[in-house]
Amino acid sequence: MPKKNSTPQQLMELKPIGILESCFQEKFGTPRQPGLVPGAQSKLRILPQYAPAHSLDGLSGFSHVWLLCWFHMSTSKTFLPKIHPPRLKGRKVGVFASRSPHRPNPIGLSLARLERVEGDTVYLSGADLINGTPILDIKPYLPDYDAAAGARAGWAEQNAFPELEVEFSPQGRADVERVESAGYAGFGRLVADTLRHDPRNSRDKAQMKEGFDMGFFLASHDVHFSVKGSVATVLRVESGAKFEKKFRREKS
């Protein structure tokens, strides 16, 4: 909150209302926009000082919510007025004409489906946020006002991400079935939807190399895949792995 008698140029204090628990454990593999992976489950437990029994009253009547968040994993150290959106393959646009997390104030906005509210916890799906993301606020989505008729999408309209076809190797299929039989319903669809929207960075030569073995974490499952042409193949799923930030190296 702004201090008494503060000016707009002075620092402001922001406090999270809770920390999001998400199936996405790292930036690589996290969808670039909300709604691309509808089966992505997350939950937000409201901190007790915000009286969730009262502050969440009435929220369950809405189907979707806006999540105002803090990009806690942003690596920006200096302000850059222009950035490289992944879909533009090297071309720059102004940071305020993008949704890049590399901003003067790393504040993000994500639209999520509200599955249910139980006690102090909000259950969500479809958000494009990493596990551990601080949530600054929740606001209900109002379709009569939040959906703008005739809206234009600027440079994004002509630069849609191409979708990949997703296949499973015999080992990959067996691993997915094992995870689902252990209680993770819809895991295969979650993997396929994540890969369909191509998590690779088109400016990273290693990631774009055909057949390169890459991995991303969904909960405690390390999903390995490779891409050849327009086909992504799930190679295997290593379960029970502890997430550690790692470089994407080709397996020997």
mmCIF file of C-alpha atoms in Angstrom, residues 9-248:
data_model
loop_
_atom_site.group_PDB
_atom_site.id
_atom_site.type_symbol
_atom_site.label_atom_id
_atom_site.label_comp_id
_atom_site.label_asym_id
_atom_site.label_seq_id
_atom_site.Cartn_x
_atom_site.Cartn_y
_atom_site.Cartn_z
ATOM 1 C CA GLN A 9 6.854 8.272 -8.116
ATOM 2 C CA GLN A 10 7.677 6.688 -4.753
ATOM 3 C CA LEU A 11 7.913 2.969 -4.136
ATOM 4 C CA MET A 12 4.745 1.070 -3.313
ATOM 5 C CA GLU A 13 4.451 -2.044 -1.202
ATOM 6 C CA LEU A 14 2.634 -5.066 -2.615
ATOM 7 C CA LYS A 15 1.770 -8.132 -0.563
ATOM 8 C CA PRO A 16 0.570 -11.447 -2.021
ATOM 9 C CA ILE A 17 -2.792 -12.805 -0.946
ATOM 10 C CA GLY A 18 -1.418 -16.319 -1.447
ATOM 11 C CA ILE A 19 1.066 -18.454 -3.379
ATOM 12 C CA LEU A 20 -0.189 -20.462 -6.346
ATOM 13 C CA GLU A 21 0.366 -24.220 -6.412
ATOM 14 C CA SER A 22 0.615 -25.227 -10.075
ATOM 15 C CA CYS A 23 1.478 -28.363 -12.026
ATOM 16 C CA PHE A 24 4.038 -26.313 -13.993
ATOM 17 C CA GLN A 25 7.381 -26.311 -12.200
ATOM 18 C CA GLU A 26 9.508 -24.166 -14.519
ATOM 19 C CA LYS A 27 9.226 -21.601 -17.282
ATOM 20 C CA PHE A 28 10.028 -24.188 -19.954
ATOM 21 C CA GLY A 29 6.797 -26.070 -20.616
ATOM 22 C CA THR A 30 4.521 -23.475 -19.037
ATOM 23 C CA PRO A 31 1.957 -22.267 -21.616
ATOM 24 C CA ARG A 32 2.590 -18.839 -23.102
ATOM 25 C CA GLN A 33 -1.030 -17.793 -22.652
ATOM 26 C CA PRO A 34 -3.922 -18.848 -20.389
ATOM 27 C CA GLY A 35 -6.444 -21.342 -21.709
ATOM 28 C CA LEU A 36 -4.029 -23.163 -24.035
ATOM 29 C CA VAL A 37 -3.825 -26.122 -21.645
ATOM 30 C CA PRO A 38 -7.330 -26.378 -20.141
ATOM 31 C CA GLY A 39 -6.458 -29.400 -18.000
ATOM 32 C CA ALA A 40 -3.668 -27.629 -16.121
ATOM 33 C CA GLN A 41 -4.766 -27.703 -12.486
ATOM 34 C CA SER A 42 -3.722 -25.213 -9.832
ATOM 35 C CA LYS A 43 -4.918 -24.007 -6.467
ATOM 36 C CA LEU A 44 -4.561 -20.902 -4.372
ATOM 37 C CA ARG A 45 -4.820 -20.901 -0.591
ATOM 38 C CA ILE A 46 -5.713 -17.432 0.666
ATOM 39 C CA LEU A 47 -3.526 -16.314 3.556
ATOM 40 C CA PRO A 48 -5.369 -16.140 6.893
ATOM 41 C CA GLN A 49 -4.815 -12.395 7.361
ATOM 42 C CA TYR A 50 -7.153 -11.820 4.408
ATOM 43 C CA ALA A 51 -10.065 -13.571 6.156
ATOM 44 C CA PRO A 52 -10.874 -16.066 3.373
ATOM 45 C CA ALA A 53 -14.173 -17.079 4.991
ATOM 46 C CA HIS A 54 -15.372 -13.561 4.244
ATOM 47 C CA SER A 55 -13.207 -12.355 1.338
ATOM 48 C CA LEU A 56 -14.117 -15.373 -0.832
ATOM 49 C CA ASP A 57 -17.841 -15.102 -0.126
ATOM 50 C CA GLY A 58 -19.745 -14.989 -3.436
ATOM 51 C CA LEU A 59 -16.805 -15.953 -5.659
ATOM 52 C CA SER A 60 -18.094 -19.475 -6.372
ATOM 53 C CA GLY A 61 -20.883 -18.038 -8.521
ATOM 54 C CA PHE A 62 -18.395 -17.057 -11.241
ATOM 55 C CA SER A 63 -17.012 -19.420 -13.880
ATOM 56 C CA HIS A 64 -13.695 -17.606 -14.472
ATOM 57 C CA VAL A 65 -11.382 -15.286 -12.571
ATOM 58 C CA TRP A 66 -8.515 -12.941 -13.339
ATOM 59 C CA LEU A 67 -5.318 -13.623 -11.408
ATOM 60 C CA LEU A 68 -3.072 -10.628 -10.886
ATOM 61 C CA CYS A 69 0.390 -11.996 -10.182
ATOM 62 C CA TRP A 70 4.065 -11.194 -9.694
ATOM 63 C CA PHE A 71 6.552 -12.750 -12.157
ATOM 64 C CA HIS A 72 8.881 -13.971 -9.422
ATOM 65 C CA MET A 73 11.166 -15.836 -11.839
ATOM 66 C CA SER A 74 11.793 -12.909 -14.165
ATOM 67 C CA THR A 75 15.527 -12.530 -14.791
ATOM 68 C CA SER A 76 15.406 -8.871 -15.852
ATOM 69 C CA LYS A 77 18.004 -6.718 -14.134
ATOM 70 C CA THR A 78 17.687 -3.611 -16.292
ATOM 71 C CA PHE A 79 14.793 -2.068 -18.169
ATOM 72 C CA LEU A 80 14.678 -2.885 -21.881
ATOM 73 C CA PRO A 81 12.065 -0.909 -23.836
ATOM 74 C CA LYS A 82 11.928 -3.551 -26.587
ATOM 75 C CA ILE A 83 11.680 -7.327 -26.278
ATOM 76 C CA HIS A 84 11.616 -10.433 -28.511
ATOM 77 C CA PRO A 85 8.204 -12.153 -28.404
ATOM 78 C CA PRO A 86 8.790 -15.870 -29.152
ATOM 79 C CA ARG A 87 6.354 -15.934 -32.050
ATOM 80 C CA LEU A 88 8.151 -13.104 -33.909
ATOM 81 C CA LYS A 89 11.365 -15.156 -34.296
ATOM 82 C CA GLY A 90 13.770 -12.353 -33.494
ATOM 83 C CA ARG A 91 11.755 -9.261 -34.397
ATOM 84 C CA LYS A 92 11.320 -6.791 -31.558
ATOM 85 C CA VAL A 93 8.302 -4.878 -30.306
ATOM 86 C CA GLY A 94 7.845 -2.455 -27.441
ATOM 87 C CA VAL A 95 7.502 -4.102 -24.054
ATOM 88 C CA PHE A 96 4.124 -2.423 -23.538
ATOM 89 C CA ALA A 97 2.906 -4.004 -26.794
ATOM 90 C CA SER A 98 3.645 -7.446 -25.364
ATOM 91 C CA ARG A 99 2.837 -9.725 -22.450
ATOM 92 C CA SER A 100 6.485 -10.413 -21.704
ATOM 93 C CA PRO A 101 7.373 -10.984 -18.026
ATOM 94 C CA HIS A 102 10.402 -8.725 -18.540
ATOM 95 C CA ARG A 103 8.755 -5.457 -17.538
ATOM 96 C CA PRO A 104 9.511 -2.423 -15.348
ATOM 97 C CA ASN A 105 7.130 -3.967 -12.809
ATOM 98 C CA PRO A 106 6.906 -7.758 -13.328
ATOM 99 C CA ILE A 107 3.132 -7.901 -12.922
ATOM 100 C CA GLY A 108 1.157 -10.484 -14.877
ATOM 101 C CA LEU A 109 -2.484 -11.221 -15.600
ATOM 102 C CA SER A 110 -3.910 -14.690 -16.184
ATOM 103 C CA LEU A 111 -7.463 -15.810 -16.886
ATOM 104 C CA ALA A 112 -8.373 -19.105 -15.211
ATOM 105 C CA ARG A 113 -11.457 -21.266 -14.938
ATOM 106 C CA LEU A 114 -12.798 -21.372 -11.399
ATOM 107 C CA GLU A 115 -13.422 -25.022 -10.578
ATOM 108 C CA ARG A 116 -14.576 -24.578 -6.990
ATOM 109 C CA VAL A 117 -13.971 -22.813 -3.700
ATOM 110 C CA GLU A 118 -13.407 -24.919 -0.595
ATOM 111 C CA GLY A 119 -12.742 -23.116 2.661
ATOM 112 C CA ASP A 120 -9.676 -20.930 2.192
ATOM 113 C CA THR A 121 -8.671 -22.539 -1.123
ATOM 114 C CA VAL A 122 -9.577 -21.608 -4.694
ATOM 115 C CA TYR A 123 -9.251 -24.456 -7.224
ATOM 116 C CA LEU A 124 -8.456 -23.402 -10.789
ATOM 117 C CA SER A 125 -7.668 -24.722 -14.251
ATOM 118 C CA GLY A 126 -6.152 -23.314 -17.421
ATOM 119 C CA ALA A 127 -3.815 -20.756 -15.837
ATOM 120 C CA ASP A 128 -0.415 -20.159 -17.452
ATOM 121 C CA LEU A 129 1.504 -19.656 -14.213
ATOM 122 C CA ILE A 130 4.440 -21.426 -12.581
ATOM 123 C CA ASN A 131 4.287 -23.157 -9.227
ATOM 124 C CA GLY A 132 5.145 -20.703 -6.471
ATOM 125 C CA THR A 133 3.834 -17.612 -8.272
ATOM 126 C CA PRO A 134 2.773 -14.915 -5.784
ATOM 127 C CA ILE A 135 -0.825 -13.867 -6.436
ATOM 128 C CA LEU A 136 -1.552 -10.215 -5.731
ATOM 129 C CA ASP A 137 -5.302 -10.241 -6.303
ATOM 130 C CA ILE A 138 -8.291 -12.157 -7.688
ATOM 131 C CA LYS A 139 -11.036 -10.478 -9.678
ATOM 132 C CA PRO A 140 -14.114 -12.173 -11.162
ATOM 133 C CA TYR A 141 -14.346 -12.305 -14.950
ATOM 134 C CA LEU A 142 -17.422 -10.432 -16.192
ATOM 135 C CA PRO A 143 -18.261 -11.512 -19.767
ATOM 136 C CA ASP A 144 -20.514 -8.510 -20.396
ATOM 137 C CA TYR A 145 -17.611 -6.139 -19.774
ATOM 138 C CA ASP A 146 -14.352 -8.092 -20.126
ATOM 139 C CA ALA A 147 -15.038 -9.463 -23.635
ATOM 140 C CA ALA A 148 -14.554 -6.501 -25.984
ATOM 141 C CA ALA A 149 -16.550 -6.701 -29.219
ATOM 142 C CA GLY A 150 -14.455 -6.134 -32.333
ATOM 143 C CA ALA A 151 -11.169 -6.284 -30.451
ATOM 144 C CA ARG A 152 -7.947 -6.372 -32.490
ATOM 145 C CA ALA A 153 -4.797 -8.323 -31.599
ATOM 146 C CA GLY A 154 -2.172 -6.197 -33.347
ATOM 147 C CA TRP A 155 0.951 -8.039 -34.481
ATOM 148 C CA ALA A 156 -0.257 -11.256 -32.805
ATOM 149 C CA GLU A 157 -3.053 -11.694 -35.371
ATOM 150 C CA GLN A 158 -0.613 -12.439 -38.197
ATOM 151 C CA ASN A 159 1.912 -14.380 -36.123
ATOM 152 C CA ALA A 160 0.081 -17.296 -34.561
ATOM 153 C CA PHE A 161 2.166 -20.144 -33.172
ATOM 154 C CA PRO A 162 2.027 -23.224 -35.426
ATOM 155 C CA GLU A 163 0.709 -26.261 -33.591
ATOM 156 C CA LEU A 164 2.638 -29.513 -33.386
ATOM 157 C CA GLU A 165 1.217 -32.975 -33.874
ATOM 158 C CA VAL A 166 1.865 -35.025 -30.743
ATOM 159 C CA GLU A 167 2.765 -38.712 -30.731
ATOM 160 C CA PHE A 168 3.797 -41.094 -27.966
ATOM 161 C CA SER A 169 6.620 -43.594 -28.274
ATOM 162 C CA PRO A 170 5.846 -47.061 -26.844
ATOM 163 C CA GLN A 171 7.826 -46.146 -23.720
ATOM 164 C CA GLY A 172 6.162 -42.743 -23.498
ATOM 165 C CA ARG A 173 2.687 -44.262 -23.805
ATOM 166 C CA ALA A 174 3.446 -46.899 -21.161
ATOM 167 C CA ASP A 175 4.780 -44.241 -18.787
ATOM 168 C CA VAL A 176 1.704 -42.044 -19.252
ATOM 169 C CA GLU A 177 -0.603 -44.990 -18.583
ATOM 170 C CA ARG A 178 1.388 -45.775 -15.442
ATOM 171 C CA VAL A 179 0.995 -42.197 -14.179
ATOM 172 C CA GLU A 180 -2.736 -42.182 -14.924
ATOM 173 C CA SER A 181 -3.289 -45.564 -13.265
ATOM 174 C CA ALA A 182 -1.574 -44.164 -10.162
ATOM 175 C CA GLY A 183 -4.288 -41.512 -9.906
ATOM 176 C CA TYR A 184 -3.260 -38.618 -12.169
ATOM 177 C CA ALA A 185 -6.368 -38.551 -14.374
ATOM 178 C CA GLY A 186 -5.957 -36.781 -17.709
ATOM 179 C CA PHE A 187 -2.164 -36.717 -17.535
ATOM 180 C CA GLY A 188 -1.787 -37.823 -21.162
ATOM 181 C CA ARG A 189 -4.051 -35.028 -22.397
ATOM 182 C CA LEU A 190 -2.155 -32.543 -20.226
ATOM 183 C CA VAL A 191 1.150 -33.622 -21.790
ATOM 184 C CA ALA A 192 -0.279 -33.522 -25.323
ATOM 185 C CA ASP A 193 -1.839 -30.072 -24.897
ATOM 186 C CA THR A 194 1.403 -28.696 -23.473
ATOM 187 C CA LEU A 195 3.457 -29.999 -26.398
ATOM 188 C CA ARG A 196 0.876 -29.128 -29.054
ATOM 189 C CA HIS A 197 1.637 -25.453 -28.493
ATOM 190 C CA ASP A 198 5.413 -26.015 -28.871
ATOM 191 C CA PRO A 199 7.205 -24.899 -25.685
ATOM 192 C CA ARG A 200 10.524 -24.443 -27.495
ATOM 193 C CA ASN A 201 12.225 -21.085 -27.919
ATOM 194 C CA SER A 202 12.575 -20.530 -31.663
ATOM 195 C CA ARG A 203 15.719 -18.454 -31.044
ATOM 196 C CA ASP A 204 17.450 -21.312 -29.184
ATOM 197 C CA LYS A 205 19.404 -23.317 -31.761
ATOM 198 C CA ALA A 206 19.821 -26.312 -29.455
ATOM 199 C CA GLN A 207 16.105 -26.579 -28.724
ATOM 200 C CA MET A 208 15.239 -26.232 -32.412
ATOM 201 C CA LYS A 209 17.625 -29.024 -33.423
ATOM 202 C CA GLU A 210 15.669 -31.989 -34.786
ATOM 203 C CA GLY A 211 15.645 -34.943 -32.411
ATOM 204 C CA PHE A 212 17.000 -32.932 -29.467
ATOM 205 C CA ASP A 213 16.017 -34.617 -26.174
ATOM 206 C CA MET A 214 14.287 -32.065 -23.932
ATOM 207 C CA GLY A 215 12.307 -32.304 -20.736
ATOM 208 C CA PHE A 216 9.870 -30.314 -18.647
ATOM 209 C CA PHE A 217 8.243 -31.003 -15.303
ATOM 210 C CA LEU A 218 4.534 -31.538 -14.712
ATOM 211 C CA ALA A 219 4.160 -31.857 -10.945
ATOM 212 C CA SER A 220 6.759 -34.508 -9.995
ATOM 213 C CA HIS A 221 6.894 -36.036 -13.479
ATOM 214 C CA ASP A 222 9.780 -35.236 -15.828
ATOM 215 C CA VAL A 223 8.385 -35.448 -19.378
ATOM 216 C CA HIS A 224 10.982 -35.998 -22.109
ATOM 217 C CA PHE A 225 10.250 -35.329 -25.761
ATOM 218 C CA SER A 226 11.842 -34.538 -29.098
ATOM 219 C CA VAL A 227 10.599 -32.747 -32.203
ATOM 220 C CA LYS A 228 11.119 -33.688 -35.836
ATOM 221 C CA GLY A 229 9.450 -31.504 -38.420
ATOM 222 C CA SER A 230 6.003 -30.691 -37.081
ATOM 223 C CA VAL A 231 5.746 -33.780 -34.858
ATOM 224 C CA ALA A 232 6.559 -33.861 -31.146
ATOM 225 C CA THR A 233 7.177 -37.325 -29.712
ATOM 226 C CA VAL A 234 6.873 -38.092 -26.012
ATOM 227 C CA LEU A 235 9.895 -40.295 -25.319
ATOM 228 C CA ARG A 236 9.441 -41.177 -21.652
ATOM 229 C CA VAL A 237 8.158 -39.906 -18.318
ATOM 230 C CA GLU A 238 10.366 -40.156 -15.250
ATOM 231 C CA SER A 239 8.196 -40.036 -12.141
ATOM 232 C CA GLY A 240 9.056 -39.140 -8.576
ATOM 233 C CA ALA A 241 11.848 -36.873 -9.753
ATOM 234 C CA LYS A 242 12.824 -33.855 -7.700
ATOM 235 C CA PHE A 243 12.635 -30.708 -9.752
ATOM 236 C CA GLU A 244 15.919 -28.903 -10.130
ATOM 237 C CA LYS A 245 16.556 -26.154 -12.636
ATOM 238 C CA LYS A 246 18.700 -27.758 -15.289
ATOM 239 C CA PHE A 247 20.183 -27.041 -18.665
ATOM 240 C CA ARG A 248 18.620 -28.816 -21.640
#
